[in-house]
Protein backbone atom coordinates (compact mmCIF):
# COMPACT_ATOMS: atom_id res chain seq x y z
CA UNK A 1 0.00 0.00 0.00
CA UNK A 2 1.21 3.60 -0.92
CA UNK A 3 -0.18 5.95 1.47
CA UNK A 4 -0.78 9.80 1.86
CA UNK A 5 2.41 12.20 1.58
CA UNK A 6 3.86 10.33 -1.15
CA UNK A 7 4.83 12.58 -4.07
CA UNK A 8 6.07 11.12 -7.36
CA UNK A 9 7.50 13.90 -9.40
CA UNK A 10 9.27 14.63 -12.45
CA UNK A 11 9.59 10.73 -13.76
CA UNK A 12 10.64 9.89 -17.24
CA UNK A 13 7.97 7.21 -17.17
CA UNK A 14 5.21 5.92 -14.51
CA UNK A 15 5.63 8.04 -11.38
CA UNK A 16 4.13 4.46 -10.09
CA UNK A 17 3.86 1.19 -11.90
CA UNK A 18 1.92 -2.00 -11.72
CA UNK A 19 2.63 -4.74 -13.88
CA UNK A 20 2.06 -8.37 -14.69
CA UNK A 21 -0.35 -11.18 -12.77
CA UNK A 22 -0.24 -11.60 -8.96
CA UNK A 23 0.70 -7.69 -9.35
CA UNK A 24 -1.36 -6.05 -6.52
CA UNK A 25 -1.52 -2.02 -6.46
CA UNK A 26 -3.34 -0.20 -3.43
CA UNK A 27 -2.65 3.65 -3.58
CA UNK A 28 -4.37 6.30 -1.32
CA UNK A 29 -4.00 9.68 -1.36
CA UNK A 30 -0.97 9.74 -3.17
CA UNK A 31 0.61 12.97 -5.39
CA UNK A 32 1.51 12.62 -8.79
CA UNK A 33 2.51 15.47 -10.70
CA UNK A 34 4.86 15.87 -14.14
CA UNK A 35 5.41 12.32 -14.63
CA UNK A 36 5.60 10.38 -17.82
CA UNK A 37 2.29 8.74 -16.73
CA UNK A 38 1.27 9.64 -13.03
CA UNK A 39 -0.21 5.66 -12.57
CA UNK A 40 0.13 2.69 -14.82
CA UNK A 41 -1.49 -0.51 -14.30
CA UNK A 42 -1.15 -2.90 -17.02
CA UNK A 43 -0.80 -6.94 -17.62
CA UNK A 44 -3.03 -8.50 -15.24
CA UNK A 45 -2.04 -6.52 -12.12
CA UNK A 46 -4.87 -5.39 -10.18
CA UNK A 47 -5.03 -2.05 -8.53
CA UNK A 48 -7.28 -0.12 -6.18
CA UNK A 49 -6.63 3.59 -6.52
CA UNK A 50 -8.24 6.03 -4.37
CA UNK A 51 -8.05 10.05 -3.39
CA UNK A 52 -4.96 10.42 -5.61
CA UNK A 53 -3.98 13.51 -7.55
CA UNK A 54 -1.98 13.32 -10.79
CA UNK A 55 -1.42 16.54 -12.36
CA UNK A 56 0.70 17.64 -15.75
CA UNK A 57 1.13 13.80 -16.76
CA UNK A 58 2.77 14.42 -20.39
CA UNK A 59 0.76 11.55 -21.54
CA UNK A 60 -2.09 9.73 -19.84
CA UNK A 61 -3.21 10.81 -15.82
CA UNK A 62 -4.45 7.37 -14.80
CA UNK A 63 -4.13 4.57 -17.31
CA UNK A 64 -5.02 0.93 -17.50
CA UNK A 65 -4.23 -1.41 -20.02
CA UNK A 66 -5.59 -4.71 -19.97
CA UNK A 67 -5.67 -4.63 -15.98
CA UNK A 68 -7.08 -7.38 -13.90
CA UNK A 69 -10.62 -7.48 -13.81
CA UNK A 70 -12.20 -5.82 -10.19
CA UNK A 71 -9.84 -2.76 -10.32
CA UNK A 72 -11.11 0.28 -8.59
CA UNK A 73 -10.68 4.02 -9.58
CA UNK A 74 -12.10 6.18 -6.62
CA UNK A 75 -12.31 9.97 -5.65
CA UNK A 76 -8.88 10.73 -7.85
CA UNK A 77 -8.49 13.78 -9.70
CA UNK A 78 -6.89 14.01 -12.70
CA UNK A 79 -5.80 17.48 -13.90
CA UNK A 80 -3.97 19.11 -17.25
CA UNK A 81 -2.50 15.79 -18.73
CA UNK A 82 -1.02 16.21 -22.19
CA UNK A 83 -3.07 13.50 -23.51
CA UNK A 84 -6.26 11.52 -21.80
CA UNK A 85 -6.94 11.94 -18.04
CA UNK A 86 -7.94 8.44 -17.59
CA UNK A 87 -7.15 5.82 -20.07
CA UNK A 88 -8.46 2.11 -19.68
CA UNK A 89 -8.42 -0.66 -22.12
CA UNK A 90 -9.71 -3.72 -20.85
CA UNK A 91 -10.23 -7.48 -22.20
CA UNK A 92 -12.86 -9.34 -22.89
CA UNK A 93 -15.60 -9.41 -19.80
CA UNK A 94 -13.32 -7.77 -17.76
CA UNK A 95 -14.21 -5.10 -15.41
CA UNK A 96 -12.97 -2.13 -14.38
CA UNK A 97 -15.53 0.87 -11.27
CA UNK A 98 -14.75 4.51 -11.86
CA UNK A 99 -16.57 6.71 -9.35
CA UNK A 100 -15.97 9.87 -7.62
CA UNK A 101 -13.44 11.09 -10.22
CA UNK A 102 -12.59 13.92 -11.56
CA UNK A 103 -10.65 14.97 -14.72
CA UNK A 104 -10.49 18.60 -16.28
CA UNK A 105 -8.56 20.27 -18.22
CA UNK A 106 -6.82 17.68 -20.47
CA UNK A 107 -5.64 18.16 -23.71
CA UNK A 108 -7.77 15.03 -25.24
CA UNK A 109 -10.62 13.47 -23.37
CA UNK A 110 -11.31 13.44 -19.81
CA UNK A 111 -12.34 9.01 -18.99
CA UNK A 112 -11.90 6.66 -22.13
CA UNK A 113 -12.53 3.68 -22.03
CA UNK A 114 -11.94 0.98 -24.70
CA UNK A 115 -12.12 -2.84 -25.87
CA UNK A 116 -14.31 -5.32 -26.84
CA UNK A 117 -16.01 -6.87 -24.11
CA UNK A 118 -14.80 -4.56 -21.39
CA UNK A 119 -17.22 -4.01 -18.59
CA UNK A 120 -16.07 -1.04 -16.94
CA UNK A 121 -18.66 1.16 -14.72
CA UNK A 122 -18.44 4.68 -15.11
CA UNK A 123 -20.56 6.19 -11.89
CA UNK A 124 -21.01 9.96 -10.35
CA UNK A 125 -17.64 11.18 -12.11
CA UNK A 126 -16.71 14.74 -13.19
CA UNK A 127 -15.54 15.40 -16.40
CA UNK A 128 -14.93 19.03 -17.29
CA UNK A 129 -13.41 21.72 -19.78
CA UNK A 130 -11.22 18.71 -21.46
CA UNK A 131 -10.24 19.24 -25.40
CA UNK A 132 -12.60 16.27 -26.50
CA UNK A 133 -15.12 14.56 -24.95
CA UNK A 134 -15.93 14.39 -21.28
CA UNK A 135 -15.71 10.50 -21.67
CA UNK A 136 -15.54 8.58 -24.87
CA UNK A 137 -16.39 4.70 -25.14
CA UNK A 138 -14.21 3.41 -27.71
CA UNK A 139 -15.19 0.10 -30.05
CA UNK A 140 -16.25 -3.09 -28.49
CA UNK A 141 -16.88 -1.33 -25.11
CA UNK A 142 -19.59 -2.11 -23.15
CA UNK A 143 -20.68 -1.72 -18.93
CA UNK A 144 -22.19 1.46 -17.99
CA UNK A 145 -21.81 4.70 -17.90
CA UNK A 146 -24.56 6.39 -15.05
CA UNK A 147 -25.05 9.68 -13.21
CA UNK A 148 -21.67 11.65 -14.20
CA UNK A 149 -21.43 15.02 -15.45
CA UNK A 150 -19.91 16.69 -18.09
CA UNK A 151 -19.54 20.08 -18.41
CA UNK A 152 -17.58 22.46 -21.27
CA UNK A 153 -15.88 19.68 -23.05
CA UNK A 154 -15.16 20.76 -26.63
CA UNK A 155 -16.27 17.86 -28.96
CA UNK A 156 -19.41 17.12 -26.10
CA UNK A 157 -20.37 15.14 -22.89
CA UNK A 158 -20.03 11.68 -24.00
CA UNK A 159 -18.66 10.63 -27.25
CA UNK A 160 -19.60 7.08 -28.69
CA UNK A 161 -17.72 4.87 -31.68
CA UNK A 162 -18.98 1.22 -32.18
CA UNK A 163 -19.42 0.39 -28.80
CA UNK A 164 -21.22 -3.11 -27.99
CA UNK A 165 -25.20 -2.67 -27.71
CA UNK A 166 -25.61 -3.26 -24.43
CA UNK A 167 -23.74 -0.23 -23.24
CA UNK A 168 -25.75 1.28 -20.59
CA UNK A 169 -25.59 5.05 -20.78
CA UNK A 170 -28.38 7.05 -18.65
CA UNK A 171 -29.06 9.55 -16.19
CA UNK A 172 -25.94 11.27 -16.94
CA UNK A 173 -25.81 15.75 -16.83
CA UNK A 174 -24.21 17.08 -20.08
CA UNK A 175 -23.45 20.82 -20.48
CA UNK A 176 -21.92 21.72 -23.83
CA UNK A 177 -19.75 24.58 -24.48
């Protein structure tokens, strides 16, 4: 477990990393700020992440890539990264709970979310004044996506490209620009 008053700064790549199977990630209320990537959590770890801040990430804030399913995202904020605050792609009936979060102010979107069969849930998050969408769902996704907000994002709230049908989007506030 990484606790409170840890600061990762200034890392070429992940100011923390998580990789492979068995991998097990618990971070709370940790600082990253002008890393690489603040968190990366990829190859089967699993990784609960909760009240962190990752600022100026010159790539992705948070990002996932095929994770373990049952990884947790909660109360983080996610501010000014150079590409996608939060970036998960996850396999095949996988899945992946977002809530709490907030991401602003990111060059691209604020919470994507990608891959066929991935079952992430996407509940009360903030997503706000980021260069594309608040969150985008990216092909083959599917899970939910229930009761965030999204406010001043430039290409709109929630942005949609061949998800799976059963993506559950509803009750969600959307303010565009």
């Amino acid at each position: 477990t990484i606790k409170e008053n840890t600061l990762c700064k200034l890392n070429t790549e992940a100011g923390i990393a998580a990789i492979g199977e068995g991998t097990s990630l618990n971070a709370d209320g940790v600082i990253c700020d002008e890393n690489l990537i603040g968190f990366t959590v990829q190859q089967g770890a699993k990784a609960m992440i909760a009240g962190c801040s990752v600022r100026i990430s010159k790539q992705v804030g948070i990002h996932f890539d095929m994770a373990a399913t049952g990884c947790e995202l909660l109360d983080n904020t996610v501010e000014k990264s150079s590409f996608n605050g939060f970036m998960l792609t996850g396999a095949n009936g996988s899945v992946a709970t977002l809530v709490g979060n907030k991401s602003s102010g990111n060059a691209l979107s604020g919470i994507v979310i990608t891959g066929a069969g991935f079952k992430p849930v996407l509940e009360r998050n903030e997503c706000n004044s980021n260069g594309e969408f608040g969150i985008f769902a990216g092909p083959g996704c599917s899970g939910a996506i229930r009761n965030n907000t999204c406010r001043g994002n430039n290409r709109g709230g929630i942005g949609r490209e061949n998800t799976a049908g059963d993506l559950d989007v509803k009750d969600n506030v959307i303010e565009e620009k």
